[in-house]
PDB file of C-alpha atoms in Angstrom:
ATOM      1  CA  MET A   1     -22.929  -9.859   5.571  1.00 44.00           C
ATOM      2  CA  GLU A   2     -22.173 -13.358   5.935  1.00 44.00           C
ATOM      3  CA  ASN A   3     -18.941 -14.160   4.856  1.00 54.00           C
ATOM      4  CA  ASP A   4     -18.137 -16.620   1.891  1.00 68.00           C
ATOM      5  CA  LYS A   5     -14.636 -17.704   1.257  1.00 68.00           C
ATOM      6  CA  SER A   6     -15.504 -18.424  -2.240  1.00 77.00           C
ATOM      7  CA  ARG A   7     -16.551 -14.852  -2.777  1.00 92.00           C
ATOM      8  CA  LEU A   8     -14.206 -12.371  -4.280  1.00 98.00           C
ATOM      9  CA  ALA A   9     -12.384  -9.859  -1.745  1.00 98.00           C
ATOM     10  CA  PRO A  10     -14.047  -6.149  -1.850  1.00 98.00           C
ATOM     11  CA  ILE A  11     -12.254  -3.120  -3.205  1.00 98.00           C
ATOM     12  CA  LEU A  12     -11.275  -0.326  -1.287  1.00 99.00           C
ATOM     13  CA  LEU A  13     -11.092   2.772  -3.142  1.00 98.00           C
ATOM     14  CA  PHE A  14      -9.501   5.970  -1.449  1.00 98.00           C
ATOM     15  CA  ALA A  15      -9.806   9.214  -3.002  1.00 98.00           C
ATOM     16  CA  TYR A  16      -9.165  13.245  -2.219  1.00 98.00           C
ATOM     17  CA  ASN A  17      -9.050  15.850  -4.781  1.00 98.00           C
ATOM     18  CA  ARG A  18      -7.417  14.477  -8.260  1.00 98.00           C
ATOM     19  CA  PRO A  19      -9.877  13.681 -10.565  1.00 98.00           C
ATOM     20  CA  GLU A  20      -7.857  12.260 -13.467  1.00 98.00           C
ATOM     21  CA  HIS A  21      -5.818  10.332 -11.443  1.00 98.00           C
ATOM     22  CA  LEU A  22      -8.889   8.628 -10.019  1.00 98.00           C
ATOM     23  CA  LYS A  23     -10.472   8.586 -13.629  1.00 98.00           C
ATOM     24  CA  ARG A  24      -6.852   6.541 -14.394  1.00 98.00           C
ATOM     25  CA  CYS A  25      -7.414   4.330 -11.500  1.00 98.00           C
ATOM     26  CA  VAL A  26     -10.811   3.346 -12.132  1.00 98.00           C
ATOM     27  CA  GLU A  27     -10.034   2.516 -15.765  1.00 98.00           C
ATOM     28  CA  SER A  28      -7.418   0.312 -15.156  1.00 98.00           C
ATOM     29  CA  LEU A  29      -9.737  -2.121 -12.530  1.00 98.00           C
ATOM     30  CA  LEU A  30     -12.334  -1.770 -14.943  1.00 98.00           C
ATOM     31  CA  ALA A  31      -9.562  -3.355 -17.557  1.00 98.00           C
ATOM     32  CA  ASN A  32      -9.726  -6.080 -15.046  1.00 98.00           C
ATOM     33  CA  SER A  33     -12.186  -9.202 -15.982  1.00 97.00           C
ATOM     34  CA  LEU A  34     -12.940  -9.766 -12.412  1.00 98.00           C
ATOM     35  CA  SER A  35     -14.196  -6.040 -11.630  1.00 98.00           C
ATOM     36  CA  THR A  36     -17.815  -7.274 -12.719  1.00 98.00           C
ATOM     37  CA  LYS A  37     -17.799  -9.987  -9.641  1.00 98.00           C
ATOM     38  CA  SER A  38     -16.173  -7.345  -7.265  1.00 98.00           C
ATOM     39  CA  ASP A  39     -17.848  -5.026  -4.816  1.00 98.00           C
ATOM     40  CA  LEU A  40     -16.347  -1.813  -4.910  1.00 98.00           C
ATOM     41  CA  PHE A  41     -16.392   0.590  -1.980  1.00 98.00           C
ATOM     42  CA  VAL A  42     -15.306   4.567  -2.545  1.00 98.00           C
ATOM     43  CA  PHE A  43     -14.244   6.704   0.446  1.00 98.00           C
ATOM     44  CA  SER A  44     -14.120  10.261  -0.448  1.00 98.00           C
ATOM     45  CA  ASP A  45     -12.367  12.459   2.309  1.00 98.00           C
ATOM     46  CA  ALA A  46     -13.709  16.029   2.388  1.00 98.00           C
ATOM     47  CA  PRO A  47     -11.737  19.259   1.302  1.00 98.00           C
ATOM     48  CA  LYS A  48      -8.363  20.193   3.650  1.00 97.00           C
ATOM     49  CA  THR A  49      -8.707  23.863   2.436  1.00 97.00           C
ATOM     50  CA  GLU A  50     -10.642  25.787   0.055  1.00 97.00           C
ATOM     51  CA  GLU A  51      -8.136  25.308  -2.214  1.00 98.00           C
ATOM     52  CA  ASP A  52      -8.793  21.306  -2.436  1.00 98.00           C
ATOM     53  CA  LYS A  53     -12.658  21.987  -2.724  1.00 98.00           C
ATOM     54  CA  ASP A  54     -12.904  21.992  -6.379  1.00 98.00           C
ATOM     55  CA  GLY A  55     -11.285  18.457  -6.961  1.00 98.00           C
ATOM     56  CA  VAL A  56     -13.480  16.984  -4.232  1.00 98.00           C
ATOM     57  CA  VAL A  57     -16.223  18.412  -6.158  1.00 98.00           C
ATOM     58  CA  GLN A  58     -15.212  16.666  -9.462  1.00 98.00           C
ATOM     59  CA  VAL A  59     -14.043  13.537  -7.771  1.00 98.00           C
ATOM     60  CA  ARG A  60     -17.275  13.389  -6.163  1.00 98.00           C
ATOM     61  CA  ALA A  61     -19.108  14.333  -9.386  1.00 98.00           C
ATOM     62  CA  PHE A  62     -16.948  11.093 -11.223  1.00 98.00           C
ATOM     63  CA  ILE A  63     -17.643   8.470  -8.280  1.00 98.00           C
ATOM     64  CA  ARG A  64     -21.554   8.667  -8.736  1.00 98.00           C
ATOM     65  CA  ARG A  65     -21.307   7.756 -11.972  1.00 98.00           C
ATOM     66  CA  ILE A  66     -18.917   4.699 -11.788  1.00 98.00           C
ATOM     67  CA  VAL A  67     -20.662   1.425 -13.163  1.00 98.00           C
ATOM     68  CA  GLY A  68     -18.776  -2.138 -14.212  1.00 98.00           C
ATOM     69  CA  PHE A  69     -18.620  -3.499 -10.699  1.00 98.00           C
ATOM     70  CA  ARG A  70     -20.870  -5.704  -8.991  1.00 98.00           C
ATOM     71  CA  LYS A  71     -21.778  -2.971  -6.895  1.00 98.00           C
ATOM     72  CA  VAL A  72     -20.320   0.380  -5.753  1.00 98.00           C
ATOM     73  CA  SER A  73     -20.984   1.665  -1.899  1.00 98.00           C
ATOM     74  CA  ILE A  74     -19.548   5.673  -1.889  1.00 98.00           C
ATOM     75  CA  VAL A  75     -18.711   6.998   1.540  1.00 98.00           C
ATOM     76  CA  GLU A  76     -18.161  10.750   1.082  1.00 98.00           C
ATOM     77  CA  ARG A  77     -16.992  12.135   4.515  1.00 98.00           C
ATOM     78  CA  ASP A  78     -18.699  15.592   6.280  1.00 98.00           C
ATOM     79  CA  GLU A  79     -15.218  16.870   7.679  1.00 98.00           C
ATOM     80  CA  ASN A  80     -11.314  16.230   6.174  1.00 98.00           C
ATOM     81  CA  TRP A  81     -10.225  13.055   7.849  1.00 98.00           C
ATOM     82  CA  GLY A  82      -6.805  12.119   6.599  1.00 97.00           C
ATOM     83  CA  LEU A  83      -5.765   9.409   4.569  1.00 97.00           C
ATOM     84  CA  ALA A  84      -4.485   7.505   7.643  1.00 98.00           C
ATOM     85  CA  ARG A  85      -7.626   7.647   9.846  1.00 98.00           C
ATOM     86  CA  SER A  86     -10.172   7.289   6.613  1.00 98.00           C
ATOM     87  CA  ILE A  87      -7.988   3.703   5.451  1.00 98.00           C
ATOM     88  CA  ILE A  88      -8.142   2.904   9.264  1.00 98.00           C
ATOM     89  CA  ASP A  89     -11.598   3.112   9.612  1.00 98.00           C
ATOM     90  CA  GLY A  90     -12.536   1.974   5.763  1.00 98.00           C
ATOM     91  CA  VAL A  91     -10.103  -1.214   6.358  1.00 98.00           C
ATOM     92  CA  THR A  92     -11.491  -1.955   9.928  1.00 98.00           C
ATOM     93  CA  ASN A  93     -15.282  -1.971   8.919  1.00 98.00           C
ATOM     94  CA  VAL A  94     -14.869  -3.642   5.237  1.00 98.00           C
ATOM     95  CA  VAL A  95     -12.707  -6.408   6.349  1.00 98.00           C
ATOM     96  CA  GLU A  96     -15.237  -7.381   9.259  1.00 97.00           C
ATOM     97  CA  GLU A  97     -17.862  -7.700   7.077  1.00 97.00           C
ATOM     98  CA  TYR A  98     -16.155  -9.368   4.260  1.00 98.00           C
ATOM     99  CA  GLY A  99     -13.285 -11.388   6.199  1.00 98.00           C
ATOM    100  CA  LYS A 100     -10.622  -9.812   3.242  1.00 98.00           C
ATOM    101  CA  VAL A 101     -10.006  -6.551   1.434  1.00 98.00           C
ATOM    102  CA  ILE A 102      -8.208  -5.338  -1.388  1.00 99.00           C
ATOM    103  CA  VAL A 103      -6.847  -1.746  -0.939  1.00 98.00           C
ATOM    104  CA  VAL A 104      -5.893   0.731  -3.553  1.00 98.00           C
ATOM    105  CA  GLU A 105      -5.533   4.804  -3.426  1.00 98.00           C
ATOM    106  CA  ASP A 106      -6.541   6.981  -6.474  1.00 98.00           C
ATOM    107  CA  ASP A 107      -2.949   7.014  -7.851  1.00 97.00           C
ATOM    108  CA  LEU A 108      -2.421   3.425  -8.603  1.00 98.00           C
ATOM    109  CA  VAL A 109      -3.039   2.312 -12.129  1.00 98.00           C
ATOM    110  CA  LEU A 110      -3.251  -1.223 -12.144  1.00 98.00           C
ATOM    111  CA  ALA A 111      -2.400  -4.321 -14.301  1.00 98.00           C
ATOM    112  CA  PRO A 112      -4.933  -6.162 -16.238  1.00 98.00           C
ATOM    113  CA  PHE A 113      -4.584  -9.347 -13.961  1.00 98.00           C
ATOM    114  CA  PHE A 114      -4.407  -7.025 -10.582  1.00 98.00           C
ATOM    115  CA  LEU A 115      -7.459  -8.515  -9.754  1.00 98.00           C
ATOM    116  CA  GLN A 116      -7.028 -12.000 -10.415  1.00 98.00           C
ATOM    117  CA  PHE A 117      -3.512 -11.826  -8.634  1.00 98.00           C
ATOM    118  CA  MET A 118      -5.034 -10.656  -5.624  1.00 98.00           C
ATOM    119  CA  ASN A 119      -7.612 -12.869  -5.106  1.00 98.00           C
ATOM    120  CA  ASP A 120      -5.817 -15.926  -6.044  1.00 98.00           C
ATOM    121  CA  ALA A 121      -3.198 -15.149  -3.300  1.00 98.00           C
ATOM    122  CA  LEU A 122      -6.116 -14.076  -0.541  1.00 98.00           C
ATOM    123  CA  ARG A 123      -7.469 -17.987  -1.539  1.00 98.00           C
ATOM    124  CA  VAL A 124      -4.105 -19.587  -1.421  1.00 98.00           C
ATOM    125  CA  TYR A 125      -2.661 -18.349   2.070  1.00 98.00           C
ATOM    126  CA  GLU A 126      -6.086 -17.613   3.593  1.00 98.00           C
ATOM    127  CA  ASP A 127      -5.674 -19.748   6.538  1.00 98.00           C
ATOM    128  CA  GLU A 128      -1.873 -19.514   6.547  1.00 98.00           C
ATOM    129  CA  PRO A 129      -1.544 -17.307   9.687  1.00 98.00           C
ATOM    130  CA  ARG A 130       2.232 -16.429   9.424  1.00 98.00           C
ATOM    131  CA  VAL A 131       1.140 -14.389   5.974  1.00 98.00           C
ATOM    132  CA  GLY A 132      -0.646 -11.647   6.717  1.00 98.00           C
ATOM    133  CA  HIS A 133      -0.359  -9.241   3.466  1.00 98.00           C
ATOM    134  CA  ILE A 134      -0.150  -9.110   0.052  1.00 98.00           C
ATOM    135  CA  GLN A 135       1.748  -6.691  -1.738  1.00 98.00           C
ATOM    136  CA  ALA A 136       1.325  -6.886  -5.600  1.00 98.00           C
ATOM    137  CA  CYS A 137       4.068  -3.336  -6.338  1.00 97.00           C
ATOM    138  CA  ASP A 138       7.766  -4.165  -7.344  1.00 97.00           C
ATOM    139  CA  PHE A 139       9.741  -0.640  -7.451  1.00 95.00           C
ATOM    140  CA  THR A 140      12.856  -2.354  -7.221  1.00 95.00           C
ATOM    141  CA  GLN A 141      13.201  -3.343 -10.674  1.00 93.00           C
ATOM    142  CA  ASP A 142      15.576  -5.961  -9.646  1.00 96.00           C
ATOM    143  CA  LEU A 143      15.526  -8.923 -11.730  1.00 95.00           C
ATOM    144  CA  SER A 144      16.911 -11.475  -9.512  1.00 97.00           C
ATOM    145  CA  LEU A 145      13.160 -11.370  -7.503  1.00 98.00           C
ATOM    146  CA  PRO A 146      10.989 -14.400  -8.176  1.00 98.00           C
ATOM    147  CA  ASP A 147       7.956 -13.659  -9.388  1.00 98.00           C
ATOM    148  CA  THR A 148       6.258 -14.102  -5.582  1.00 98.00           C
ATOM    149  CA  PHE A 149       8.475 -14.277  -2.269  1.00 98.00           C
ATOM    150  CA  LEU A 150       7.781 -13.856   1.510  1.00 98.00           C
ATOM    151  CA  ILE A 151       9.279 -11.190   3.038  1.00 98.00           C
ATOM    152  CA  LYS A 152       8.830  -9.162   6.725  1.00 98.00           C
ATOM    153  CA  TRP A 153       8.043  -6.027   5.058  1.00 98.00           C
ATOM    154  CA  THR A 154       4.343  -4.566   4.291  1.00 98.00           C
ATOM    155  CA  GLY A 155       4.138  -2.116   0.992  1.00 96.00           C
ATOM    156  CA  SER A 156       1.044   0.254   0.876  1.00 97.00           C
ATOM    157  CA  TRP A 157       0.424   0.644  -2.998  1.00 97.00           C
ATOM    158  CA  GLY A 158      -1.915  -2.313  -4.437  1.00 98.00           C
ATOM    159  CA  TRP A 159      -2.257  -4.389  -0.750  1.00 98.00           C
ATOM    160  CA  ALA A 160      -4.410  -6.897   0.414  1.00 99.00           C
ATOM    161  CA  THR A 161      -5.501  -8.275   4.063  1.00 99.00           C
ATOM    162  CA  TRP A 162      -7.584 -10.471   5.679  1.00 98.00           C
ATOM    163  CA  ALA A 163      -9.757  -9.874   8.897  1.00 98.00           C
ATOM    164  CA  ARG A 164      -7.191 -12.497  10.675  1.00 98.00           C
ATOM    165  CA  ALA A 165      -4.043 -10.423  10.077  1.00 98.00           C
ATOM    166  CA  TRP A 166      -5.928  -6.975  10.527  1.00 98.00           C
ATOM    167  CA  LYS A 167      -6.898  -7.468  14.131  1.00 98.00           C
ATOM    168  CA  HIS A 168      -2.740  -7.303  14.706  1.00 98.00           C
ATOM    169  CA  PHE A 169      -3.077  -3.713  13.822  1.00 98.00           C
ATOM    170  CA  ASN A 170      -1.774  -1.206  16.142  1.00 98.00           C
ATOM    171  CA  PRO A 171      -2.096   2.474  15.807  1.00 98.00           C
ATOM    172  CA  ASP A 172      -0.027   3.008  19.046  1.00 98.00           C
ATOM    173  CA  GLY A 173       3.086   4.181  17.431  1.00 98.00           C
ATOM    174  CA  THR A 174       4.670   4.908  20.618  1.00 98.00           C
ATOM    175  CA  GLU A 175       4.359   1.051  21.886  1.00 98.00           C
ATOM    176  CA  LEU A 176       5.262  -0.033  18.458  1.00 98.00           C
ATOM    177  CA  LEU A 177       8.709   1.646  18.792  1.00 98.00           C
ATOM    178  CA  ARG A 178       9.376   0.465  22.710  1.00 98.00           C
ATOM    179  CA  GLN A 179       8.898  -3.143  21.527  1.00 98.00           C
ATOM    180  CA  LEU A 180      11.338  -2.298  18.463  1.00 98.00           C
ATOM    181  CA  GLU A 181      14.038  -0.724  20.850  1.00 98.00           C
ATOM    182  CA  GLU A 182      13.169  -3.117  23.519  1.00 98.00           C
ATOM    183  CA  ARG A 183      13.848  -6.477  21.279  1.00 98.00           C
ATOM    184  CA  ASN A 184      16.788  -4.618  19.152  1.00 98.00           C
ATOM    185  CA  LEU A 185      15.215  -4.923  16.245  1.00 98.00           C
ATOM    186  CA  THR A 186      15.440  -1.207  14.734  1.00 98.00           C
ATOM    187  CA  ARG A 187      18.532  -2.488  12.700  1.00 98.00           C
ATOM    188  CA  THR A 188      16.596  -5.130  10.790  1.00 98.00           C
ATOM    189  CA  PHE A 189      13.117  -3.639  10.232  1.00 98.00           C
ATOM    190  CA  ASP A 190      15.349  -0.386   8.588  1.00 98.00           C
ATOM    191  CA  PHE A 191      16.761  -3.344   6.234  1.00 98.00           C
ATOM    192  CA  ASN A 192      20.329  -3.653   7.818  1.00 97.00           C
ATOM    193  CA  GLY A 193      19.969   0.944   8.561  1.00 96.00           C
ATOM    194  CA  ARG A 194      19.818   0.982   4.410  1.00 96.00           C
ATOM    195  CA  TYR A 195      16.042   3.004   5.123  1.00 97.00           C
ATOM    196  CA  GLY A 196      14.999   5.092   8.019  1.00 97.00           C
ATOM    197  CA  PHE A 197      11.555   2.865   8.843  1.00 98.00           C
ATOM    198  CA  THR A 198      11.940   3.665  12.565  1.00 98.00           C
ATOM    199  CA  ARG A 199      13.076   7.432  12.026  1.00 98.00           C
ATOM    200  CA  MET A 200       9.359   7.237  10.078  1.00 98.00           C
ATOM    201  CA  LEU A 201       7.872   5.177  12.932  1.00 98.00           C
ATOM    202  CA  ARG A 202       9.040   8.121  15.502  1.00 98.00           C
ATOM    203  CA  ARG A 203       8.608  11.404  13.080  1.00 98.00           C
ATOM    204  CA  GLN A 204       4.462   9.685  13.029  1.00 98.00           C
ATOM    205  CA  ILE A 205       4.911   9.754  17.038  1.00 98.00           C
ATOM    206  CA  GLU A 206       5.950  13.127  17.111  1.00 98.00           C
ATOM    207  CA  GLY A 207       3.118  14.139  14.564  1.00 97.00           C
ATOM    208  CA  LYS A 208       5.312  14.803  12.084  1.00 97.00           C
ATOM    209  CA  ASN A 209       3.754  12.280   9.656  1.00 97.00           C
ATOM    210  CA  ASN A 210       0.699  10.771  10.128  1.00 95.00           C
ATOM    211  CA  SER A 211       1.368   7.147   8.485  1.00 98.00           C
ATOM    212  CA  TRP A 212      -0.807   4.134   8.815  1.00 98.00           C
ATOM    213  CA  ALA A 213       1.341   2.209   6.754  1.00 98.00           C
ATOM    214  CA  ILE A 214       4.453   2.552   8.982  1.00 98.00           C
ATOM    215  CA  ARG A 215       2.240   1.233  12.007  1.00 98.00           C
ATOM    216  CA  TRP A 216       1.374  -1.392  10.158  1.00 98.00           C
ATOM    217  CA  ASN A 217       3.978  -2.837   9.285  1.00 98.00           C
ATOM    218  CA  ALA A 218       5.860  -2.514  12.624  1.00 98.00           C
ATOM    219  CA  SER A 219       2.675  -4.212  14.198  1.00 98.00           C
ATOM    220  CA  LEU A 220       2.901  -7.364  11.490  1.00 98.00           C
ATOM    221  CA  PHE A 221       6.894  -6.979  11.650  1.00 98.00           C
ATOM    222  CA  LEU A 222       7.048  -7.274  15.401  1.00 98.00           C
ATOM    223  CA  LYS A 223       4.329 -10.376  15.330  1.00 98.00           C
ATOM    224  CA  ASP A 224       7.059 -12.099  12.999  1.00 98.00           C
ATOM    225  CA  ILE A 225       4.199 -12.400  10.150  1.00 98.00           C
ATOM    226  CA  LEU A 226       5.281 -12.068   6.623  1.00 98.00           C
ATOM    227  CA  SER A 227       4.127 -10.448   3.534  1.00 98.00           C
ATOM    228  CA  LEU A 228       3.593 -12.005   0.107  1.00 98.00           C
ATOM    229  CA  ASN A 229       5.451  -9.882  -2.640  1.00 98.00           C
ATOM    230  CA  VAL A 230       6.021  -9.652  -6.378  1.00 98.00           C
ATOM    231  CA  GLY A 231       8.802  -9.449  -8.253  1.00 98.00           C
ATOM    232  CA  ARG A 232       6.506  -8.372 -11.358  1.00 97.00           C
ATOM    233  CA  SER A 233       4.623  -5.298 -10.950  1.00 98.00           C
ATOM    234  CA  LEU A 234       0.782  -5.359 -10.722  1.00 98.00           C
ATOM    235  CA  VAL A 235       0.895  -1.699  -9.921  1.00 98.00           C
ATOM    236  CA  SER A 236       2.025   1.451 -10.896  1.00 97.00           C
ATOM    237  CA  ASN A 237       2.165   4.440  -8.522  1.00 96.00           C
ATOM    238  CA  GLU A 238       1.218   7.728 -10.923  1.00 93.00           C
ATOM    239  CA  GLY A 239       1.075  10.220  -7.990  1.00 85.00           C
ATOM    240  CA  PHE A 240       4.875  11.268  -7.804  1.00 74.00           C
ATOM    241  CA  ASP A 241       4.199  14.342 -10.276  1.00 61.00           C
ATOM    242  CA  GLY A 242       3.838  16.598  -7.491  1.00 55.00           C
ATOM    243  CA  SER A 243       0.140  16.325  -7.392  1.00 55.00           C
ATOM    244  CA  GLY A 244      -0.306  14.810  -4.321  1.00 52.00           C
ATOM    245  CA  THR A 245       0.076  15.402  -0.224  1.00 50.00           C
ATOM    246  CA  ASN A 246       2.062  12.579   0.424  1.00 47.00           C
ATOM    247  CA  CYS A 247       4.080  12.258  -2.967  1.00 46.00           C
ATOM    248  CA  GLY A 248       7.732  12.978  -3.975  1.00 48.00           C
ATOM    249  CA  GLY A 249       9.272  13.111  -7.408  1.00 48.00           C
ATOM    250  CA  GLY A 250      12.339  11.827  -9.081  1.00 50.00           C
ATOM    251  CA  GLY A 251      11.060   8.963 -10.270  1.00 60.00           C
ATOM    252  CA  LEU A 252      12.415   6.967  -7.387  1.00 65.00           C
ATOM    253  CA  TYR A 253       9.543   4.528  -7.026  1.00 68.00           C
ATOM    254  CA  ALA A 254       8.774   3.436 -10.933  1.00 78.00           C
ATOM    255  CA  SER A 255       7.628   0.303 -11.911  1.00 81.00           C
ATOM    256  CA  ASN A 256       7.089  -1.797 -14.993  1.00 89.00           C
ATOM    257  CA  LEU A 257       3.522  -3.056 -15.000  1.00 96.00           C
ATOM    258  CA  HIS A 258       3.353  -6.886 -15.550  1.00 97.00           C
ATOM    259  CA  LEU A 259       0.742  -7.249 -18.426  1.00 97.00           C
ATOM    260  CA  LEU A 260       0.336 -11.214 -18.384  1.00 98.00           C
ATOM    261  CA  PRO A 261      -1.223 -13.321 -15.593  1.00 98.00           C
ATOM    262  CA  LEU A 262       1.012 -13.779 -12.217  1.00 98.00           C
ATOM    263  CA  PRO A 263       0.230 -17.499 -10.665  1.00 97.00           C
ATOM    264  CA  VAL A 264       0.127 -17.767  -7.200  1.00 98.00           C
ATOM    265  CA  ASN A 265       1.817 -20.969  -6.132  1.00 97.00           C
ATOM    266  CA  ARG A 266       1.978 -21.452  -2.391  1.00 98.00           C
ATOM    267  CA  ILE A 267       5.624 -21.109  -0.994  1.00 98.00           C
ATOM    268  CA  SER A 268       6.885 -24.354   1.101  1.00 98.00           C
ATOM    269  CA  PRO A 269       8.161 -23.430   3.875  1.00 98.00           C
ATOM    270  CA  ILE A 270       6.799 -20.414   4.980  1.00 98.00           C
ATOM    271  CA  GLU A 271       9.577 -17.992   5.909  1.00 98.00           C
ATOM    272  CA  GLU A 272      11.584 -14.990   4.659  1.00 98.00           C
ATOM    273  CA  ASN A 273      13.220 -14.667   1.603  1.00 98.00           C
ATOM    274  CA  MET A 274      16.605 -13.498   2.677  1.00 98.00           C
ATOM    275  CA  ALA A 275      17.980 -13.392  -1.104  1.00 98.00           C
ATOM    276  CA  ALA A 276      14.632 -10.746  -1.623  1.00 98.00           C
ATOM    277  CA  ARG A 277      15.393  -9.005   1.650  1.00 98.00           C
ATOM    278  CA  LYS A 278      18.972  -8.498   0.447  1.00 98.00           C
ATOM    279  CA  ALA A 279      17.563  -7.452  -2.727  1.00 98.00           C
ATOM    280  CA  PHE A 280      15.692  -4.658  -0.679  1.00 97.00           C
ATOM    281  CA  GLU A 281      19.010  -4.069   1.063  1.00 97.00           C
ATOM    282  CA  ARG A 282      20.717  -3.030  -2.301  1.00 96.00           C
ATOM    283  CA  TYR A 283      18.242  -1.132  -3.595  1.00 97.00           C
ATOM    284  CA  TYR A 284      17.891   1.050  -0.787  1.00 96.00           C
ATOM    285  CA  ALA A 285      21.577   1.550  -0.432  1.00 95.00           C
ATOM    286  CA  ARG A 286      21.532   2.644  -3.719  1.00 94.00           C
ATOM    287  CA  THR A 287      18.760   5.307  -3.689  1.00 93.00           C
ATOM    288  CA  ASN A 288      18.687   6.299   0.028  1.00 86.00           C
ATOM    289  CA  SER A 289      22.354   7.338   0.574  1.00 69.00           C
ATOM    290  CA  PHE A 290      23.004  10.718   1.313  1.00 59.00           C
ATOM    291  CA  TRP A 291      24.750  11.465  -2.413  1.00 55.00           C
ATOM    292  CA  ALA A 292      21.740   9.936  -4.137  1.00 57.00           C
ATOM    293  CA  LYS A 293      19.324  12.323  -2.317  1.00 54.00           C
ATOM    294  CA  VAL A 294      21.795  14.885  -3.361  1.00 61.00           C
ATOM    295  CA  ARG A 295      21.614  14.232  -7.046  1.00 59.00           C
ATOM    296  CA  ARG A 296      17.780  13.720  -6.763  1.00 48.00           C
ATOM    297  CA  ARG A 297      17.040  17.075  -5.061  1.00 62.00           C
ATOM    298  CA  LEU A 298      19.391  18.615  -8.095  1.00 62.00           C
ATOM    299  CA  VAL A 299      18.002  17.067 -10.667  1.00 57.00           C
ATOM    300  CA  ARG A 300      14.276  18.087  -8.891  1.00 52.00           C
ATOM    301  CA  THR A 301      15.408  21.798  -8.818  1.00 55.00           C
ATOM    302  CA  LEU A 302      16.623  21.979 -12.797  1.00 64.00           C
ATOM    303  CA  LYS A 303      13.320  20.501 -13.749  1.00 56.00           C
ATOM    304  CA  GLY A 304      11.907  23.165 -11.422  1.00 59.00           C
ATOM    305  CA  ASP A 305       9.688  20.399  -9.405  1.00 53.00           C
ATOM    306  CA  PHE A 306       9.741  22.770  -6.099  1.00 46.00           C
ATOM    307  CA  LYS A 307       8.305  25.634  -7.983  1.00 45.00           C
ATOM    308  CA  ARG A 308       4.610  23.867  -8.238  1.00 38.00           C
TER     309      ARG A 308
END
């Protein structure tokens, strides 16, 4: 397909075995006025276990009935790929065709102006090589953050990118870690030691997680490429209810959906907002300390989260 800069970015939706979450996600996308002009690609993973099979069957029955987008394309995996492989493959193939993509997962609820913001941002920063990622979710709820800002960090809940940036994605976690350590960047990568992103990368290398997101984060970080983030969240992650394979609890990443248009004004100069970085440091210091983790675990135990 010929790349047309004026065309809206396609939406890539990744689903597994949670039909109710998926329905809410699709309904929220359809509440965006640009949905009728947007192409939707739905990627449905195959069940990993027999227990997951019924949910996958329900998901596939639902996605075959989706209407309201310019075009709906469905990819049903014949075997279980897992989220990382599915996202890497899906983004790589579609971004090559369209030049840009918007990526959502089935447990996200999107604000009514999510698609407008994403397409505006993709257009405004299209030819800016130092901006490689757009993130529309804010979970810090820090009122000091501006509507939009640039930061060296990539969130994975409702995001977008361009083919020119995705070419920097390095799936080799070992090489990414080597560069971070060789250049003495691990502490900065970890928000001044406030959150263990380096540890997450090490665990990916050891096979203890299969995160594509930590490798994308490190890939752009090492290239000194920034992300356009929001201080007013256009995404709410509803997956922290114990229903997913990559989720926790405790309201740690709760967002307040911003229901009004969020304008995209080009930031100049193109450099990291250090005040925003400090806000993230404060957030992680508050939520990732030993005692914060203890308190969350006690609350979840009392609520019975670990019995599900």
